[in-house]
Short mmCIF file of C-alpha atoms in Angstrom, two decimals:
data_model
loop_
_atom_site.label_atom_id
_atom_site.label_comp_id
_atom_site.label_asym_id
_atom_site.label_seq_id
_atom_site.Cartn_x
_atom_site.Cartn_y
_atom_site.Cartn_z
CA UNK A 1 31.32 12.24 6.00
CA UNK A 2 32.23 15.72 3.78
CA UNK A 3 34.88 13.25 1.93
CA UNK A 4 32.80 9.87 1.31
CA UNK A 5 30.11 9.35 -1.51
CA UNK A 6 26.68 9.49 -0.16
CA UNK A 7 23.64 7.98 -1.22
CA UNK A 8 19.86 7.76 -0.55
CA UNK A 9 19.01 5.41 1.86
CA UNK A 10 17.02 2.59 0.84
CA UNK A 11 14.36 3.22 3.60
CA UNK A 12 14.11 6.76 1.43
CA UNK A 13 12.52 8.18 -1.86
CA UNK A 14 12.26 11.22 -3.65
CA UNK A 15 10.08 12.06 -6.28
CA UNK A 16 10.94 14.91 -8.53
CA UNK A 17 7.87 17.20 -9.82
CA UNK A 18 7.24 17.60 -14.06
CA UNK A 19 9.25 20.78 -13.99
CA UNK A 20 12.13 19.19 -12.04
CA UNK A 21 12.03 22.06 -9.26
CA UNK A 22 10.64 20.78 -6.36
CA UNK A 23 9.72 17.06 -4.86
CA UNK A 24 8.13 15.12 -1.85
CA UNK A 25 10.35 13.01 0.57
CA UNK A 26 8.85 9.44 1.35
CA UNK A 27 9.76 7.10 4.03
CA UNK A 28 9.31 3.66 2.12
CA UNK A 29 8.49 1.39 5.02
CA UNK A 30 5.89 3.50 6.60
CA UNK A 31 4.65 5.12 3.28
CA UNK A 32 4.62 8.14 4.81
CA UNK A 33 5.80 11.36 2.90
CA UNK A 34 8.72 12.50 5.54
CA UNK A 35 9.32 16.08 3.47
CA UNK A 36 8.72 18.66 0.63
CA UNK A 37 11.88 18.84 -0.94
CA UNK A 38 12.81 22.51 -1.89
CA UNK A 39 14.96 23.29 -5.11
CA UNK A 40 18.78 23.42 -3.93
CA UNK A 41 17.93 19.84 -1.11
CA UNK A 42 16.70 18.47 -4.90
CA UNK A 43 19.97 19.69 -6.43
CA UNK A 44 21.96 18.56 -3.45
CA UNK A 45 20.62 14.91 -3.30
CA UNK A 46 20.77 14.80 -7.26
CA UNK A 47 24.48 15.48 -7.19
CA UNK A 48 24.78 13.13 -4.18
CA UNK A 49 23.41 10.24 -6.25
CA UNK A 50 25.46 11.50 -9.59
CA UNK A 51 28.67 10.70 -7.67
CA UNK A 52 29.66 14.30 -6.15
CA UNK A 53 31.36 14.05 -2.60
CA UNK A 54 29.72 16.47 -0.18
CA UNK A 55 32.19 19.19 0.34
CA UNK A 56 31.99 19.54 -3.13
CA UNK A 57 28.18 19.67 -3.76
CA UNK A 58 27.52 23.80 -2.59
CA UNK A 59 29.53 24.79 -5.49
CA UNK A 60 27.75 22.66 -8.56
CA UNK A 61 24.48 23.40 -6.11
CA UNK A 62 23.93 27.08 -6.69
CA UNK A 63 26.08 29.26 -9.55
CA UNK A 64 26.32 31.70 -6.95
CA UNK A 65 27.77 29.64 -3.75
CA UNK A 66 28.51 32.43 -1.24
CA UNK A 67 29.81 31.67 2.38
CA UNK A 68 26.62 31.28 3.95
CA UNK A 69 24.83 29.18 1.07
CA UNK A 70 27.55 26.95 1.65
CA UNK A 71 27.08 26.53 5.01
CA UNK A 72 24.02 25.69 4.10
CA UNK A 73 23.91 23.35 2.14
CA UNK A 74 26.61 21.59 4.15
CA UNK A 75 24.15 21.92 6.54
CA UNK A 76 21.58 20.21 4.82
CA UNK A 77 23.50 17.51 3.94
CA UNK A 78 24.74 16.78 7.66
CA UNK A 79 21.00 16.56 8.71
CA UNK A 80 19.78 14.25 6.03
CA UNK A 81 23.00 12.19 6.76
CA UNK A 82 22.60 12.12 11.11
CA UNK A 83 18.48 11.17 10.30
CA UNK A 84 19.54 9.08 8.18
CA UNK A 85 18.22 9.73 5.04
CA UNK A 86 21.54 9.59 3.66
CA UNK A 87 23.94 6.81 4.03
CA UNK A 88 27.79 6.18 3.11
CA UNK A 89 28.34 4.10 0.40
CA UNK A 90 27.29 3.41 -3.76
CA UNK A 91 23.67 2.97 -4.83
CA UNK A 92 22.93 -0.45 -4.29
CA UNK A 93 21.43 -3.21 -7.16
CA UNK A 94 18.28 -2.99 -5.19
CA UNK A 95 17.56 1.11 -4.65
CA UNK A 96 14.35 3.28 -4.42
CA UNK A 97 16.78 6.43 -5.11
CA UNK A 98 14.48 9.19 -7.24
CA UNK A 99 11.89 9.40 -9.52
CA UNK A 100 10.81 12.23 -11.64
CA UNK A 101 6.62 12.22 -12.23
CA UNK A 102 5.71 13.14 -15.37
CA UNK A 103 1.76 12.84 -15.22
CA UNK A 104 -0.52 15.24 -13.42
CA UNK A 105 -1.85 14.77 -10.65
CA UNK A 106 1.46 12.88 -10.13
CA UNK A 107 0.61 8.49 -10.05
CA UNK A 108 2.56 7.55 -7.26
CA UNK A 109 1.13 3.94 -7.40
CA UNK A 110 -0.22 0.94 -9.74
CA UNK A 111 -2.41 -1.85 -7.50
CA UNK A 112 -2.30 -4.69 -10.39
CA UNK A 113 -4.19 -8.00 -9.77
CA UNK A 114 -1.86 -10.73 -11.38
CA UNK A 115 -4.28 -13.26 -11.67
CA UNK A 116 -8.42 -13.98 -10.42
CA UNK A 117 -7.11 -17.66 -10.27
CA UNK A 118 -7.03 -19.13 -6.41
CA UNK A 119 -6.52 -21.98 -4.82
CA UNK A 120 -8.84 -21.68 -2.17
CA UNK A 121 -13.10 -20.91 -1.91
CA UNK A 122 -12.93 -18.13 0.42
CA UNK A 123 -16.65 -17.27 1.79
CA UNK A 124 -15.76 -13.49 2.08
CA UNK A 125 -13.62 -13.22 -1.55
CA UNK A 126 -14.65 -10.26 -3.20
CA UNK A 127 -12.81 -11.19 -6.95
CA UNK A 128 -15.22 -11.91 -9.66
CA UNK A 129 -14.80 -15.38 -11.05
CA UNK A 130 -13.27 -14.90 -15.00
CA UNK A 131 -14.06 -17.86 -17.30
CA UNK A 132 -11.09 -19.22 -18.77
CA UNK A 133 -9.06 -16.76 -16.71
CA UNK A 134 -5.59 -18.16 -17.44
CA UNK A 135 -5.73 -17.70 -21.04
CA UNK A 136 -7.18 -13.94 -20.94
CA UNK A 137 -4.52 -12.47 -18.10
CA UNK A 138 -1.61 -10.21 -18.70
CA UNK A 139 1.00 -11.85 -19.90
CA UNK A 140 4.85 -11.68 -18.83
CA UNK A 141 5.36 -9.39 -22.07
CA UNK A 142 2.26 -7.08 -21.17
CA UNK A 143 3.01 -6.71 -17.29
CA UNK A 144 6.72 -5.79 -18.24
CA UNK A 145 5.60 -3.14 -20.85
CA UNK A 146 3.34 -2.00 -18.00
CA UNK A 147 6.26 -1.88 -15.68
CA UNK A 148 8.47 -0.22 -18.06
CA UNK A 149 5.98 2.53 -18.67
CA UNK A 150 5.29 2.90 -15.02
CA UNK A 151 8.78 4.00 -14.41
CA UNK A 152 8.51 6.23 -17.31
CA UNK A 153 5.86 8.04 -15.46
CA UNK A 154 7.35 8.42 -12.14
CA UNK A 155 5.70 5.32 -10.47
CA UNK A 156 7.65 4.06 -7.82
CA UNK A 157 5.42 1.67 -6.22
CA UNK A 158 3.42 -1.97 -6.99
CA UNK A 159 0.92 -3.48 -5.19
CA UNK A 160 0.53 -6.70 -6.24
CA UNK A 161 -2.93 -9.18 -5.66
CA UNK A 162 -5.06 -11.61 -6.91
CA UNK A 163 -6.62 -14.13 -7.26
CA UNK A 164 -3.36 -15.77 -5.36
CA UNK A 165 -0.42 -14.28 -7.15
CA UNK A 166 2.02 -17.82 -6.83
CA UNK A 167 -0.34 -19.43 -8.66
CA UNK A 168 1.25 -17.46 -11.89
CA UNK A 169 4.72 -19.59 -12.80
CA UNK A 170 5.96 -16.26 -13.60
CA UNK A 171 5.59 -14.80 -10.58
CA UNK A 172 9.51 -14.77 -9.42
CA UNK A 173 9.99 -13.37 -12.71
CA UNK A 174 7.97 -10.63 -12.21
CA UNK A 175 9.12 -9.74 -9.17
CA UNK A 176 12.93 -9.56 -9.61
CA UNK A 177 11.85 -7.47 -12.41
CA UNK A 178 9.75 -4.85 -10.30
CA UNK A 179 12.74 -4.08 -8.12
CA UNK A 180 15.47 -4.20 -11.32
CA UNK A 181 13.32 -1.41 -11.61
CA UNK A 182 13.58 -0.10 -8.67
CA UNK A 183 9.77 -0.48 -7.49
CA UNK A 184 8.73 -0.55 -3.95
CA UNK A 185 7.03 -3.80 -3.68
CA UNK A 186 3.52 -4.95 -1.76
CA UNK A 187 2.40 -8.79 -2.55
CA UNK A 188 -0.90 -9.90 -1.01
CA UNK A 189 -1.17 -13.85 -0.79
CA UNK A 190 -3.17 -16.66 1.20
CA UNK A 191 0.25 -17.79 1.54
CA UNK A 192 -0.68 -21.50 1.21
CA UNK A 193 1.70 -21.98 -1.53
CA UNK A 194 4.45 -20.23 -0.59
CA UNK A 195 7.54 -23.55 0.21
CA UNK A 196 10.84 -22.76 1.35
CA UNK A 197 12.79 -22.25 -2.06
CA UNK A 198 10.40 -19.52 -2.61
CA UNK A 199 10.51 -17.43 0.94
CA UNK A 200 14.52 -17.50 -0.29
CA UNK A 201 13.55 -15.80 -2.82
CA UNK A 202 11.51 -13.33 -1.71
CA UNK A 203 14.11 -12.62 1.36
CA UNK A 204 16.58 -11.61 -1.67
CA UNK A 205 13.63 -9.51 -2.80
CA UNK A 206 13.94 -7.01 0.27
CA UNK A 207 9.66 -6.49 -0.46
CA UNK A 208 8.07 -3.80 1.57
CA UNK A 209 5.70 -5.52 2.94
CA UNK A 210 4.00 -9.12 2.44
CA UNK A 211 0.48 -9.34 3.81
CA UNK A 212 -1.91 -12.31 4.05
CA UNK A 213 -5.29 -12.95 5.80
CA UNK A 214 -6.59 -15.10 8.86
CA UNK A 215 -9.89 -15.16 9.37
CA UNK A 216 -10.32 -17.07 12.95
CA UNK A 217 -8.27 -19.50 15.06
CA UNK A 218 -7.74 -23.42 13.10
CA UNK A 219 -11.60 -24.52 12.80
CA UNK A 220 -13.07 -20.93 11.60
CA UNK A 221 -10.26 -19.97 9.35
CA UNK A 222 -10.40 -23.31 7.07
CA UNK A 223 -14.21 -22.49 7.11
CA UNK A 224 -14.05 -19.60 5.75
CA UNK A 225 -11.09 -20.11 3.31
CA UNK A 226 -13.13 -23.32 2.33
CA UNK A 227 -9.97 -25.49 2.88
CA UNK A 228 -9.39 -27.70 5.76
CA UNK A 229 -5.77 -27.18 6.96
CA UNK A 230 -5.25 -23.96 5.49
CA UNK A 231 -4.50 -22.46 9.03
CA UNK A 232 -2.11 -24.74 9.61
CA UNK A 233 -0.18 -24.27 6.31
CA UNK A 234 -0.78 -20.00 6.51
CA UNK A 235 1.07 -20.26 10.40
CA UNK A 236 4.07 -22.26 8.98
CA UNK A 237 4.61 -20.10 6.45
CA UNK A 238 4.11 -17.06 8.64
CA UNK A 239 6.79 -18.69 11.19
CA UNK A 240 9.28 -19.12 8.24
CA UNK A 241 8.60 -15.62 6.53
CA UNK A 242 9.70 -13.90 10.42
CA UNK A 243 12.89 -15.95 10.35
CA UNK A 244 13.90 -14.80 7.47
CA UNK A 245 13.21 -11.16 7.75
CA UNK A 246 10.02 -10.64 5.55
CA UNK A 247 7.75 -7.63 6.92
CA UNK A 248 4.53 -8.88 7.15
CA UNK A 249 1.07 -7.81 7.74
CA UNK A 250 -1.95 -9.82 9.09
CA UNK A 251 -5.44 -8.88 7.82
CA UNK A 252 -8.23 -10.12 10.21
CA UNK A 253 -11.71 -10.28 8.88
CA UNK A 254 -13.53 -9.60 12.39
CA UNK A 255 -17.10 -11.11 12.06
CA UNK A 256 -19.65 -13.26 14.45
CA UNK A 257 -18.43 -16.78 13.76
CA UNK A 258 -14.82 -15.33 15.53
CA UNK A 259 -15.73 -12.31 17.81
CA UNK A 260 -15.33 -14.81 20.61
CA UNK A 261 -11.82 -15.57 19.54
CA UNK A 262 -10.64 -11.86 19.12
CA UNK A 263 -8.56 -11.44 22.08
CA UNK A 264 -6.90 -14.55 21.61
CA UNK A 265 -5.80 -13.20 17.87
CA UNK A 266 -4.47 -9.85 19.38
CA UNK A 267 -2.26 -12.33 22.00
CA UNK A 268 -0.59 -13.96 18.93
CA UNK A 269 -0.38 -10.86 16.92
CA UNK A 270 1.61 -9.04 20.24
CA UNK A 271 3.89 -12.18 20.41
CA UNK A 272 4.55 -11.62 16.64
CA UNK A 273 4.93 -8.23 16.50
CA UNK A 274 3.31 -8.09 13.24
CA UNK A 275 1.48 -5.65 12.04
CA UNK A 276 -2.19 -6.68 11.48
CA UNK A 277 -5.50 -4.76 9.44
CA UNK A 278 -8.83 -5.62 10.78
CA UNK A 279 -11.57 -5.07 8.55
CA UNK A 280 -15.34 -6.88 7.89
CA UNK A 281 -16.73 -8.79 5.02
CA UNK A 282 -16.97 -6.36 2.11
CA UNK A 283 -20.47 -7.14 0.25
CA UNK A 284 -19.28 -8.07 -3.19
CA UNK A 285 -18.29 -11.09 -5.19
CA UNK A 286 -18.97 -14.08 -2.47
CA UNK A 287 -18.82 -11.64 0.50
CA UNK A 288 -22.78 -10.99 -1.28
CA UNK A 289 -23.50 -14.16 0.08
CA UNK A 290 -21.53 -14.12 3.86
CA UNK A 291 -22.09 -10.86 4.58
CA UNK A 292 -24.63 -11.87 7.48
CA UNK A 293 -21.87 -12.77 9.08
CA UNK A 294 -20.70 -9.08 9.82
CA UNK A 295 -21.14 -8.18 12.88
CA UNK A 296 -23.54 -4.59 13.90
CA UNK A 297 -21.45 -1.58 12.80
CA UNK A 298 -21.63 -0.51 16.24
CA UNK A 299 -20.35 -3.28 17.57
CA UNK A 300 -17.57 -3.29 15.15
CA UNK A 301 -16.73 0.20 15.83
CA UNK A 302 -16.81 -0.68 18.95
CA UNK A 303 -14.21 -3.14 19.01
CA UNK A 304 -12.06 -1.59 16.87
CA UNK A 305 -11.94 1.37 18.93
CA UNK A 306 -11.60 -0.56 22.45
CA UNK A 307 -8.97 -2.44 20.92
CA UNK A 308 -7.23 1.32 20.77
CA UNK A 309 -7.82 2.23 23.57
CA UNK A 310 -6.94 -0.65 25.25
CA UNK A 311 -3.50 0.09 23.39
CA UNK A 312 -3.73 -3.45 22.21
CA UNK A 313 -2.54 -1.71 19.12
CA UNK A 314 1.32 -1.99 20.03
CA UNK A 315 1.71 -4.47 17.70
CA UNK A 316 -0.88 -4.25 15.51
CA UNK A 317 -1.79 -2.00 12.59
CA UNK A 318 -5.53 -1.65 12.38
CA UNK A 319 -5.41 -0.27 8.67
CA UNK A 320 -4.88 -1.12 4.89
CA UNK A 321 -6.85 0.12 2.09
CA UNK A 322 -9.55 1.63 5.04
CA UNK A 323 -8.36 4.54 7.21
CA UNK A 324 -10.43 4.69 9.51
CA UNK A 325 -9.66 0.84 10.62
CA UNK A 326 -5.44 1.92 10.81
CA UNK A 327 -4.07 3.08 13.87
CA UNK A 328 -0.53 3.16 14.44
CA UNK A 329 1.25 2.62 17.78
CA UNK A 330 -0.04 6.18 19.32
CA UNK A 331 -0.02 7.36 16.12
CA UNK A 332 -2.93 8.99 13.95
CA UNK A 333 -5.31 6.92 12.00
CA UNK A 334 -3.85 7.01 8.68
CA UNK A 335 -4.54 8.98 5.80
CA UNK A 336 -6.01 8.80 2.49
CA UNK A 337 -5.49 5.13 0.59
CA UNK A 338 -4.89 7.12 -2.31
CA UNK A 339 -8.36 6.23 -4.44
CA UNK A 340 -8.69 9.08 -7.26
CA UNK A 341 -5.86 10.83 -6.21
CA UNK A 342 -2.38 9.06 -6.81
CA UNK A 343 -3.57 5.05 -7.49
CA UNK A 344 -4.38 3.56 -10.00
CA UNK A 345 -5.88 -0.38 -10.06
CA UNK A 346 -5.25 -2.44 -12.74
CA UNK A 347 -7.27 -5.85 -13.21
CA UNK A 348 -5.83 -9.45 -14.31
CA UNK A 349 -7.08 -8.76 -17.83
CA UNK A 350 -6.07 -5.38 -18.22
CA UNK A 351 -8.98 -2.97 -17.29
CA UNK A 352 -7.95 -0.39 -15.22
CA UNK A 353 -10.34 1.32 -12.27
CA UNK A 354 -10.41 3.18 -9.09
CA UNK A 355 -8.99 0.58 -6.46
CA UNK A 356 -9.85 -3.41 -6.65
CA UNK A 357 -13.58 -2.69 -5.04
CA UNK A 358 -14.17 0.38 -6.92
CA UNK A 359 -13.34 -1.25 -10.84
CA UNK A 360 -14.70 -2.24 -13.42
CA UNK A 361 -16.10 -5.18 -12.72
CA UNK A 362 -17.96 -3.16 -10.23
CA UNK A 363 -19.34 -1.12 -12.12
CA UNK A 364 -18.24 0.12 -15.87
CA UNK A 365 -18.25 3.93 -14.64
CA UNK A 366 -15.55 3.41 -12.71
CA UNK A 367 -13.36 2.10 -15.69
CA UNK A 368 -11.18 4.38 -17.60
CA UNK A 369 -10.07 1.69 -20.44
CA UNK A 370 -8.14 -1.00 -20.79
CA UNK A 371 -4.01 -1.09 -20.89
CA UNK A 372 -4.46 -2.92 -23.87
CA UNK A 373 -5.65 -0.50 -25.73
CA UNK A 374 -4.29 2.89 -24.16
CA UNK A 375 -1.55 3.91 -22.42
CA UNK A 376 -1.32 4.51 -18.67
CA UNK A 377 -0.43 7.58 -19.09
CA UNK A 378 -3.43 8.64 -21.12
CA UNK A 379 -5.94 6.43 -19.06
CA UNK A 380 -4.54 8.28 -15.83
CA UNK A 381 -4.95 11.73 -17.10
CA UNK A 382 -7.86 11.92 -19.45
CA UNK A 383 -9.47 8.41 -18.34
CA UNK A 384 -13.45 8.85 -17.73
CA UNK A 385 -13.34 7.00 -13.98
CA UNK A 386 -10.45 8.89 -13.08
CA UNK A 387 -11.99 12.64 -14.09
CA UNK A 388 -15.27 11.39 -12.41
CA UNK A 389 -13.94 11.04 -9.81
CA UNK A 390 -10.49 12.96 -9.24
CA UNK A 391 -10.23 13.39 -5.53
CA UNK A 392 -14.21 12.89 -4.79
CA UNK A 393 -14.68 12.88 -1.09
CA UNK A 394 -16.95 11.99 1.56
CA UNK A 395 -20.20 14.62 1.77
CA UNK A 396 -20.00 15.09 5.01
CA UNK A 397 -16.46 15.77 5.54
CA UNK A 398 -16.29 19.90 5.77
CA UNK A 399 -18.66 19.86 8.72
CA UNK A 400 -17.22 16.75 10.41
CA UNK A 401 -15.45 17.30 13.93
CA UNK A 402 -13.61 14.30 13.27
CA UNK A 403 -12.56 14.91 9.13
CA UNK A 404 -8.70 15.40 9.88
CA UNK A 405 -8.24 11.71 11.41
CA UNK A 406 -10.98 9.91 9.49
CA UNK A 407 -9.99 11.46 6.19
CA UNK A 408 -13.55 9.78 4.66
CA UNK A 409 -12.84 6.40 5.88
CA UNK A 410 -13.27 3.56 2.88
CA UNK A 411 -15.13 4.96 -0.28
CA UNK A 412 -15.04 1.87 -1.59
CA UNK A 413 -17.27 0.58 1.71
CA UNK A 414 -19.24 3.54 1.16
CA UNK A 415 -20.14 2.83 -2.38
CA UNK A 416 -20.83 -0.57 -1.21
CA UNK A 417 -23.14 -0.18 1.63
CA UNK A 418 -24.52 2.83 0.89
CA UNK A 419 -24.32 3.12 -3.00
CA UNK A 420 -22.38 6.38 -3.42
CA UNK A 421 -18.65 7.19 -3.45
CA UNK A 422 -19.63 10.59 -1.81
CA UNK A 423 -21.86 8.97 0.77
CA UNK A 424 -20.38 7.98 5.18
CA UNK A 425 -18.30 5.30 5.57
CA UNK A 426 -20.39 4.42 8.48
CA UNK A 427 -17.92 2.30 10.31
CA UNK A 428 -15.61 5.36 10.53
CA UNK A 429 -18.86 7.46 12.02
CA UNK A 430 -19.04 4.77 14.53
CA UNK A 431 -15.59 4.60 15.60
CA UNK A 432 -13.93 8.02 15.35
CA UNK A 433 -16.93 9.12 18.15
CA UNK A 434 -15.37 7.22 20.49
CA UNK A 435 -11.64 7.73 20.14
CA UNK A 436 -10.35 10.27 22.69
CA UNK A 437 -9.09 12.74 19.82
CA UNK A 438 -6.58 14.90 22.30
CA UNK A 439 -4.56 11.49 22.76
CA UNK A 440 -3.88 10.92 19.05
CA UNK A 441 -0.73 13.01 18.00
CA UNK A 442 -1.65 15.40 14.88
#
């Protein structure tokens, strides 16, 4: 190992601070930041990734490389290389590697809606209709300035939604573009139009994660999508996305018309062994006019939290955008989404908000401009949406029991149901009650 060239691992990032002296570890499949990276592991892994061989990284490390610093750093490197953070071997064409952040509070992450254009009538959709959408999105130009400046700033990861993304003939384009980059890469489709050339494609892509969204078994789910046959053509696709390696993620919209058929989802999702997000029908866009069709909060807390501790969740990721609704495989309900503190959403026609409930189109005091006419950089820092509401929180969370696992559950759902950003995310007061908190690892 001392004499080979080491690099990153591709299941690894590091992002450097402004000053260049410290940085955070992340574990790119999980999202989860693994590490704070101290100044000499920052040194060591830079020289790592410049090309120096191990044995000889302790003396460019420190200008001072005494006996025991050596050790040391030897050390280090031996650890990051058994847990495999590092890895033998030249950066690949396709590697995370580091990023330096140049913005502050550091923007880890850019949620961009390609497109408000679909090709089905979902009941539940949330995306405001645009008139003459086509000719007023982003184009190719625009999204690859956007890209360009992202990784200028110390982005390293794109979420990317609609609308239905493949509905953009650019789309390939754009992709292969995001990881040239070196972008970690989330696409959220209906997956209806997704034919074999194209799963190539994205195989080649190596994405993080590709999620799409069934909302009941055959009948219920080409209800709601307002397309007969679109369960059909989402479970093909699914099947074909597994065999070729795509990570996937299910998002189940649990409501009355498929409460009954519930159990029979979490069978296939086990036999899959796909993660899954279970959420209800967020009131906004045409989820105004379906959202009868949620079930009681109670009994959707109740659900979710049976469903936990049933330990149906072995499979299944109950999670997303909400925290409350993710639990890992006996794991802690996930933290923050990110909303006002490293994310920033971007819409198809270039106005940039919150998250994709909590924009513009919302509500104009959650806007901070429009990418056509400032930069990122300059939206993210001084934007009016973003210093509104820079790290706002639940109201009740310093005298909640339950604060460190619910971390304020959805402020977008908040906002929603209860008209303030600062107000309970009920469905994560209903749930987190009846979790048994001493079996969730901290």
């Amino acid at each position: 190992m001392e004499s080979s060239l080491l690099r990153l691992s591709d299941n690894f990032v590091v992002i450097e601070d402004s000053l260049g002296e410290r940085g955070r570890l992340y574990h790119v499949p999980s999202l989860t930041q693994v590490n704070s990276v101290s100044p000499l592991m920052l040194k060591t892994i830079k020289l790592l990734m410049q090309g120096q061989r191990p044995k000889k990284v302790p003396v460019y490390a420190a200008q001072k490389c005494d006996i025991f610093l050596e050790t040391e750093i030897l050390d280090c490197i031996s650890d990051m290389f058994r847990v495999g953070i590092l890895v033998e071997g030249q950066p690949k064409e396709y590697c995370y590697g580091m990023r330096k952040s140049y913005t502050k509070p550091p923007l880890d992450m850019i949620s961009l809606e390609l497109t408000t254009r679909c090709n089905l009538k979902c009941i539940h959709c949330y995306v405001p209709p645009i008139a003459g959408a086509k000719s007023k999105e982003l184009s190719n130009e625009e999204i690859k300035r956007l890209i360009d400046d992202a990784v200028e700033l110390g982005v390293w990861r794109f979420s990317l939604t609609g609308g239905e993304i493949f509905l953009r003939d650019d789309i390939l384009d754009i992709l292969h573009y995001l990881r040239f980059k070196g972008m970690v890469i989330d696409i959220f489709t209906n997956a209806t139009l997704i034919d074999d050339a194209m799963i190539g494609e994205l195989a080649k892509l190596k994405l993080r994660q590709l999620a799409t969204t069934i909302t009941g078994l055959g009948p219920t789910h080409d209800r709601f999508q307002g397309t007969k046959g679109a369960y059909n053509k989402v479970c093909r696709t699914i099947a074909k996305l597994k065999e070729k390696g795509i990570a996937l993620r299910i998002n189940v919209i649990l409501h009355k018309s498929n409460r009954n058929e519930f159990y029979e989802l979490i069978q296939i999702i086990r036999r899959l062994g796909f993660s899954w997000r279970i959420s209800n029908i967020m009131s906004l866009g045409r989820g105004k006019e379906s959202n009868y069709l949620n079930l009681p909060e109670q009994q959707f807390a109740d659900m979710l939290a049976s469903a936990y501790e049933a330990k149906i969740t072995s499979n299944i990721v109950i999670q997303g955008r909400h925290p409350v609704e993710q639990i890992d495989n006996d794991g802690p309900i996930a933290p923050s989404c990110g909303v006002g503190s490293f994310r920033m959403f971007i819409s198809a026609v270039g106005e940039t908000g919150l998250c994709e409930v909590l924009s513009h189109s919302t509500n104009p005091k959650f806007g901070s401009g429009n990418i056509r006419d400032r930069s990122i950089k300059e939206i993210w820092e001084y934007g009016e949406g973003f210093n509104r509401y820079r790290n706002f929180q639940c109201n009740r969370i310093d005298r909640c029991q339950h604060a460190s696992l619910c971390r304020g559950g959805c402020r977008a759902r908040a906002y929603i149901e209860g008209g303030s950003v600062e107000e309970p995310d009920k469905i994560a007061c209903f749930v987190l009650p009846r979790i048994k908190h001493d079996s969730v690892p901290r």
